[in-house]
Amino acid sequence: MALMSRRPAVSWVLLYVILLVCGTVVSCRQLHLREALQQPTLHHAKYGQHHLSVNHCGNWQERYKALHASIKSGNAAPQYAVSVHHAGLADSLVKAVWVFYYALLTDRAFLLGFPPTQDAHYEWAYEGPNVNWTDSDNVLARVNYTKLTGPQESGVYLFNDLVSWDSQDTDAKMFADGDLASKAEQAETVVFWKGSGKTFALFDNPHYKKRLLAMGLRPDTAVGCALNFLFEPNAAVKAVFEREFTSMSPPQVLRIGIQIRTSSYSDAAFFDKEKAAEQLHMSFWDAWFECAQQIEDDNVVANRQVLWYLLSDSQPLREFAKEKFGDKLLVTIPGTGMALGHSTWGADDPYQSFISAAGENWLFGMTDYQVVTGASYFGKVGALRSMGWHNLYSLWVQEKDNVSSVARFSNLQSRQCGKRDYEHLEDVSARWFGI
C-alpha cells in the first residue's frame, strides 16, 4: 500500500520533468530559429569565404560532392570534365565556371589544371574546400595538344581526340540550346582548352533551364556560387595579403573596388614611374575614382567607414593613387613576396605572379561595389564572386585611331554611377567575352 501511494507522486514528478525538458527544447528551438532568421545568409569570413546557404546557391552541393569523390576514388566509372588554364587567371576562372556546370549537369568529376607545357599549378594559390579538382590522375598529360586549325579551333577535346563540334556549334549553340550529355556521353574525359563565357547562356537552354532553377541556382549568382564552391585562398595567399584581408573583413565597412587595366590603352613603361607619369597621369583615370565617389555618396550611411580597394596592372598608377587618396585607399604596392601580373606566361616569377593575381582577385570579390575596366575580365570575376546586387559599374575607353598612345583614348566615355546606372547582367554577358 505504501508503495502504491507513492506512485502518483512519482508520476507527477516525471510529468513535471518531461514538461520542463520539452519546454526547454521548444524554447531552444525557437531561439535557434530566431537567431537563424536574424543572421545574414551571405557573409564573409576574415579571408573572404562566403558562407553559402540554400537561399543563394541551392541544394546541389552535397550530391555533387559525393559524386565527385566517388569518381575520384575509383568507386564510380571515370567520367571527367577538365578545364585547362589557357590565358590570364580571370579568363581561365570564367572558363572553369562553365566547365564546372557542364560537369555538374552531365555527372562528371570536374578537374582543373595547367597544360603539361607550363610548370604552374592552381594549388600554388588555391585549395578546394568542397571537391578535389587537382589532376592527380595526370589526365592533362595524356591529352593530345595538336595545334587546332579551321572550324575546330574552339578547343574542345575528347580524351586524346578532338570533338567534331565546329566552333559555331560549340560557342553559340551547345550551351545555349544543346543537350550537353549527348554530345560526348561515350567519352571518359572531355577537355576544354579555351572559350568565352557560357554560364549565363545555360539559363536559357531548354534542356537545363528548369533543372538549374530547381537546383536553386540563378543567373545572377551562378558564377559566384561556383567560384566559392570550388576555391579558397591557401595559406601562401593569406600570408602575402594578411594586411589586406584584415582591412577588408569588417562587415560594417563600405568597400568599393576599383580595377583599372592600363595595358590595353598604353605602351607606357609600367614600372618606370617617371616615364609613366607622362602617359599615365592621374587625370586620365579620374573617371574610375569619380565613379567610386558617386557610389560612396549614394550608399554611405552615418558613421560608416568607407574603404576603396584599388587593382591595377600599373605600379606607378597604384603609387600615384595612394599619394592622392591616402588612407581612404587600400592598395598593395608590389615588393617582397608580391609580384605584379595576372598571368604566369612570361612572368619573371610565375609562382609569385600567380599568388598575387589570385590574392588580389579574391580580395576584389570581398568588395560591396565594383568599378571595373570594361575590356577586362579581372575585375568582373571578382565582382561576380561577391554575389552582390546592382553592384557592378563598367567603364569603357573608346579608340580614336590606331596610334599606340594614351592620347588615342582621350574620348573617354562619360559614365554616371548613380543607383540606377549599374551594369545589367545581360550586358555583362553580351559584352567582352561573356560570363
XYZ file of C-alpha atoms in Angstrom:
435
model
C 0.000 0.000 0.000
C 2.820 2.391 0.882
C 4.427 1.633 -2.474
C 1.200 2.253 -4.317
C 0.610 5.536 -2.509
C 3.940 6.876 -3.748
C 3.231 6.112 -7.411
C 1.050 9.188 -8.087
C 3.732 11.409 -6.596
C 6.382 9.788 -8.777
C 4.127 10.184 -11.807
C 3.632 13.867 -11.117
C 7.401 14.319 -10.743
C 8.034 12.530 -14.048
C 5.362 14.598 -15.757
C 6.920 17.807 -14.392
C 10.384 16.784 -15.604
C 9.028 15.882 -19.048
C 7.197 19.200 -19.372
C 10.290 21.091 -18.192
C 12.522 19.332 -20.731
C 10.037 19.780 -23.544
C 9.598 23.431 -22.680
C 13.356 23.929 -22.685
C 13.724 22.137 -26.025
C 10.943 24.165 -27.622
C 12.367 27.354 -26.185
C 15.842 26.499 -27.512
C 14.464 25.601 -30.900
C 12.594 28.879 -31.054
C 15.764 30.718 -30.021
C 17.872 28.968 -32.653
C 15.223 29.624 -35.301
C 15.061 33.284 -34.306
C 18.872 33.553 -34.479
C 18.934 31.831 -37.859
C 16.367 34.238 -39.217
C 18.279 37.200 -37.870
C 21.649 36.082 -39.227
C 22.550 37.146 -42.760
C 22.503 34.205 -45.135
C 25.514 35.528 -47.021
C 28.537 36.997 -45.341
C 32.321 36.960 -45.423
C 34.709 35.280 -43.061
C 38.018 37.031 -42.495
C 39.514 35.557 -45.642
C 36.515 36.226 -47.819
C 34.923 32.793 -47.902
C 31.178 33.037 -48.440
C 29.010 31.042 -46.084
C 26.603 29.806 -48.727
C 23.002 28.982 -47.918
C 20.315 27.320 -49.989
C 18.788 30.775 -50.397
C 21.723 31.817 -52.542
C 23.243 28.731 -54.158
C 20.709 25.949 -53.961
C 20.679 22.324 -52.929
C 23.062 20.531 -55.290
C 26.318 20.699 -53.319
C 26.142 17.530 -51.217
C 25.040 15.349 -54.106
C 27.822 16.621 -56.339
C 30.459 16.297 -53.617
C 29.508 12.632 -53.196
C 29.545 12.006 -56.963
C 32.897 13.735 -57.404
C 34.500 11.839 -54.527
C 33.146 8.535 -55.850
C 34.642 9.096 -59.304
C 37.990 10.304 -57.946
C 38.268 7.320 -55.591
C 37.533 4.816 -58.348
C 34.215 3.679 -56.863
C 32.340 5.073 -59.874
C 33.126 4.957 -63.574
C 35.742 7.537 -64.651
C 33.875 10.465 -66.166
C 35.801 13.741 -66.186
C 35.386 17.295 -67.433
C 38.693 19.149 -67.472
C 39.247 22.903 -67.670
C 42.718 23.798 -68.940
C 44.307 27.110 -67.964
C 44.827 28.981 -71.224
C 45.349 32.716 -70.658
C 45.286 35.063 -67.677
C 43.829 33.995 -64.361
C 40.464 35.709 -64.776
C 39.875 34.322 -68.277
C 40.612 30.827 -67.027
C 38.363 31.225 -63.977
C 35.457 32.265 -66.221
C 36.008 29.116 -68.258
C 36.420 26.968 -65.156
C 32.960 28.059 -64.002
C 31.077 26.954 -67.114
C 33.129 23.745 -67.399
C 32.162 23.053 -63.786
C 28.479 23.486 -64.640
C 28.990 21.182 -67.619
C 30.388 18.628 -65.152
C 27.516 19.183 -62.718
C 24.847 18.730 -65.388
C 26.466 15.681 -67.019
C 27.564 13.883 -63.829
C 31.294 14.232 -64.372
C 34.088 14.999 -61.935
C 35.487 18.467 -62.514
C 39.264 18.780 -62.869
C 41.368 21.890 -63.276
C 44.967 22.404 -64.254
C 47.652 23.887 -66.444
C 48.775 22.195 -69.655
C 51.852 19.964 -69.257
C 53.873 22.508 -71.222
C 53.547 25.005 -68.365
C 55.126 24.416 -64.968
C 52.402 26.013 -62.892
C 49.670 24.757 -60.581
C 46.422 26.103 -59.182
C 47.463 24.588 -55.863
C 50.061 27.345 -55.624
C 47.271 29.715 -54.574
C 44.028 27.773 -54.044
C 42.549 24.973 -52.020
C 39.438 23.025 -52.934
C 37.151 23.386 -49.895
C 34.489 21.018 -51.246
C 35.932 18.896 -54.061
C 39.428 17.828 -55.017
C 39.809 19.269 -58.523
C 43.535 18.516 -58.769
C 44.610 16.357 -61.698
C 46.056 13.560 -59.592
C 45.492 11.039 -62.403
C 47.558 13.123 -64.865
C 44.695 13.344 -67.334
C 46.132 16.503 -68.881
C 49.455 14.828 -69.563
C 47.691 12.297 -71.777
C 45.729 14.792 -73.875
C 46.719 15.325 -77.493
C 47.651 19.007 -77.784
C 47.911 19.053 -81.559
C 47.535 22.615 -82.810
C 43.970 23.227 -83.856
C 43.072 24.644 -87.243
C 39.937 25.502 -89.138
C 36.465 25.348 -87.630
C 37.590 23.164 -84.711
C 39.676 25.917 -83.119
C 37.242 26.280 -80.234
C 39.341 23.738 -78.361
C 37.051 21.038 -77.013
C 38.617 17.584 -76.807
C 37.546 14.062 -76.169
C 40.221 12.017 -74.468
C 43.153 12.271 -76.918
C 40.776 13.247 -79.705
C 39.204 16.420 -80.960
C 35.448 16.551 -80.647
C 33.809 17.043 -84.044
C 31.909 20.147 -82.966
C 32.535 23.207 -85.071
C 33.292 26.489 -83.364
C 29.844 27.924 -84.053
C 28.118 24.923 -82.525
C 30.441 24.906 -79.528
C 30.470 28.616 -78.875
C 26.934 29.701 -79.672
C 24.663 26.682 -79.613
C 25.988 23.947 -77.387
C 25.481 25.708 -74.070
C 22.529 27.816 -75.143
C 20.463 25.120 -76.877
C 22.239 21.761 -76.840
C 21.850 18.562 -74.893
C 25.292 18.563 -73.296
C 25.159 14.979 -72.098
C 24.509 13.554 -75.565
C 27.449 15.348 -77.184
C 30.147 13.231 -75.603
C 28.332 10.679 -73.490
C 30.659 7.847 -74.526
C 33.814 9.785 -73.712
C 35.641 9.122 -70.473
C 37.130 12.590 -70.440
C 36.175 15.866 -72.075
C 38.865 18.550 -72.020
C 38.092 22.213 -72.611
C 41.062 24.209 -73.816
C 39.625 27.661 -74.375
C 36.382 29.507 -74.955
C 34.360 32.508 -73.919
C 31.857 32.591 -71.060
C 28.884 30.243 -71.362
C 27.394 30.102 -67.870
C 24.753 32.754 -68.476
C 23.590 31.009 -71.663
C 22.790 27.832 -69.733
C 19.843 29.538 -68.050
C 18.102 29.827 -71.431
C 18.950 26.282 -72.511
C 15.640 24.370 -72.799
C 17.344 21.162 -71.680
C 18.600 22.626 -68.398
C 16.701 25.784 -67.511
C 14.168 24.124 -65.206
C 16.769 21.811 -63.737
C 19.117 24.665 -62.839
C 16.306 26.626 -61.236
C 15.147 23.537 -59.335
C 18.698 23.186 -58.006
C 18.305 26.675 -56.582
C 20.759 28.305 -58.987
C 20.158 31.724 -60.520
C 21.965 33.520 -63.348
C 22.944 36.468 -61.157
C 24.677 34.300 -58.546
C 25.728 31.224 -60.556
C 29.298 32.416 -61.194
C 29.806 33.376 -57.561
C 28.313 30.113 -56.326
C 30.712 28.069 -58.455
C 33.799 30.103 -57.548
C 33.055 29.957 -53.828
C 32.265 26.247 -54.016
C 35.454 25.384 -55.891
C 38.061 27.693 -54.390
C 39.501 29.130 -51.231
C 42.775 31.045 -50.915
C 45.517 28.911 -49.390
C 47.981 29.750 -46.620
C 50.500 31.288 -49.020
C 47.944 33.807 -50.325
C 46.690 34.609 -46.840
C 50.242 35.259 -45.648
C 51.080 37.646 -48.501
C 47.822 39.590 -48.145
C 47.262 39.389 -44.382
C 47.069 43.194 -44.075
C 44.538 43.471 -46.895
C 42.350 40.635 -45.594
C 42.304 42.216 -42.137
C 41.331 45.618 -43.549
C 38.602 44.212 -45.799
C 36.935 41.793 -43.404
C 34.870 44.079 -41.076
C 31.282 43.800 -42.396
C 30.343 47.306 -41.297
C 32.837 48.869 -43.735
C 31.504 50.015 -47.117
C 34.061 48.555 -49.554
C 34.299 49.890 -53.088
C 36.588 48.086 -55.510
C 38.299 49.942 -58.367
C 40.017 47.979 -61.141
C 41.954 49.843 -63.823
C 43.588 47.928 -66.627
C 46.030 50.217 -68.398
C 47.825 47.731 -70.634
C 45.081 47.780 -73.238
C 45.355 51.529 -73.573
C 49.024 52.442 -73.239
C 52.506 51.332 -74.207
C 53.936 53.058 -71.133
C 56.736 51.504 -69.147
C 54.566 50.468 -66.226
C 57.446 50.084 -63.789
C 59.142 53.350 -64.777
C 57.386 55.947 -62.652
C 58.988 58.919 -64.411
C 58.041 57.732 -67.889
C 54.632 56.552 -66.760
C 53.906 59.979 -65.308
C 53.822 61.310 -68.863
C 51.337 58.749 -70.148
C 49.524 57.547 -67.057
C 48.837 60.815 -65.309
C 46.039 60.511 -62.784
C 43.652 62.815 -64.628
C 43.188 60.282 -67.418
C 41.892 57.735 -64.912
C 39.816 60.164 -62.845
C 36.602 58.679 -64.216
C 37.121 55.478 -62.191
C 37.641 57.365 -58.945
C 34.798 59.792 -59.659
C 32.524 56.806 -60.188
C 33.629 55.345 -56.847
C 32.942 58.670 -55.151
C 29.431 58.819 -56.597
C 28.730 55.274 -55.370
C 30.011 56.247 -51.934
C 27.862 59.382 -51.817
C 24.740 57.392 -52.705
C 25.292 54.469 -50.335
C 27.204 55.542 -47.260
C 25.274 55.947 -44.022
C 26.170 57.975 -40.944
C 29.291 56.872 -39.065
C 30.076 54.127 -41.565
C 33.686 53.727 -42.593
C 34.415 53.688 -46.328
C 37.348 51.919 -47.945
C 38.372 51.978 -51.590
C 40.367 48.981 -52.842
C 42.426 49.525 -55.994
C 43.716 46.983 -58.502
C 45.808 47.976 -61.491
C 48.389 46.438 -63.787
C 50.407 49.657 -63.418
C 52.591 50.062 -60.350
C 53.038 53.819 -60.933
C 49.267 54.268 -61.088
C 48.953 52.447 -57.768
C 51.546 54.741 -56.268
C 50.010 57.914 -57.717
C 46.584 56.918 -56.396
C 47.922 56.169 -52.923
C 49.626 59.574 -52.812
C 46.376 61.270 -53.841
C 43.826 59.441 -51.675
C 45.890 58.391 -48.657
C 44.324 56.138 -46.018
C 40.985 56.081 -47.791
C 42.587 53.868 -50.449
C 43.788 50.327 -49.791
C 46.289 49.249 -52.434
C 49.149 46.774 -52.489
C 52.444 48.152 -53.745
C 54.441 45.269 -55.262
C 57.505 44.318 -53.280
C 58.852 41.333 -51.409
C 56.550 38.343 -51.827
C 54.180 40.148 -54.204
C 54.585 40.409 -57.967
C 52.511 42.490 -60.327
C 50.925 40.333 -63.002
C 47.721 38.479 -63.746
C 49.218 35.697 -65.851
C 52.019 33.191 -65.338
C 53.016 33.286 -69.005
C 56.150 35.332 -69.468
C 56.353 36.222 -65.780
C 59.783 36.502 -64.203
C 58.467 34.623 -61.183
C 55.358 32.607 -62.175
C 54.781 31.409 -58.610
C 54.659 34.885 -57.082
C 52.716 36.228 -60.048
C 50.025 33.570 -59.666
C 49.744 34.031 -55.889
C 49.463 37.792 -56.344
C 46.814 37.523 -59.041
C 44.781 35.003 -57.057
C 45.003 37.038 -53.858
C 44.009 40.346 -55.431
C 41.180 38.804 -57.408
C 39.826 37.147 -54.254
C 40.063 40.379 -52.292
C 38.199 42.217 -55.037
C 35.360 39.740 -54.515
C 35.083 40.956 -50.910
C 34.052 44.448 -52.002
C 30.445 45.646 -51.971
C 30.549 47.697 -55.197
C 32.949 47.434 -58.107
C 34.114 49.968 -60.709
C 35.927 47.991 -63.392
C 37.547 48.319 -66.782
C 35.075 47.088 -69.377
C 37.680 45.422 -71.593
C 38.909 43.124 -68.848
C 37.728 40.012 -67.053
C 39.778 40.532 -63.911
C 37.506 42.979 -62.108
C 34.308 41.352 -63.356
C 35.252 37.942 -61.972
C 35.774 39.447 -58.538
C 32.509 41.362 -58.808
C 30.577 38.229 -59.728
C 32.161 36.259 -56.894
C 30.844 38.867 -54.470
C 27.280 37.882 -55.455
C 26.130 41.438 -54.886
C 23.076 43.082 -56.395
C 23.214 46.122 -58.678
C 26.844 46.440 -57.676
C 28.877 46.477 -60.915
C 29.854 49.562 -62.925
C 31.984 49.159 -66.077
C 33.950 51.943 -67.735
C 34.857 51.596 -71.391
C 37.530 53.516 -73.262
C 36.896 54.276 -76.934
C 39.625 54.286 -79.564
C 40.053 57.270 -81.852
C 42.738 55.916 -84.166
C 45.490 53.330 -84.314
C 48.217 55.379 -82.644
C 49.757 53.389 -79.805
C 49.366 56.009 -77.117
C 47.005 57.004 -74.359
C 46.227 60.089 -76.434
C 44.057 57.968 -78.741
C 41.709 57.367 -75.834
C 41.111 60.975 -74.936
C 37.440 60.484 -75.727
C 36.771 58.533 -72.544
C 33.115 57.742 -72.163
C 31.382 59.847 -69.580
C 29.939 57.461 -67.055
C 27.314 58.183 -64.458
C 27.415 55.885 -61.438
C 24.145 56.587 -59.677
C 21.937 53.981 -58.058
C 20.234 53.196 -61.368
C 23.347 53.286 -63.532
C 24.711 49.854 -62.623
C 25.560 47.396 -65.372
C 22.837 44.899 -66.158
C 23.751 41.226 -66.098
C 22.626 40.767 -69.694
C 25.051 43.491 -70.751
C 27.891 41.940 -68.758
C 27.254 38.673 -70.564
C 26.876 40.202 -74.026
C 29.960 42.474 -73.961
C 33.604 41.446 -73.985
C 33.681 37.593 -73.930
C 30.619 36.847 -71.845
C 30.317 35.154 -68.473
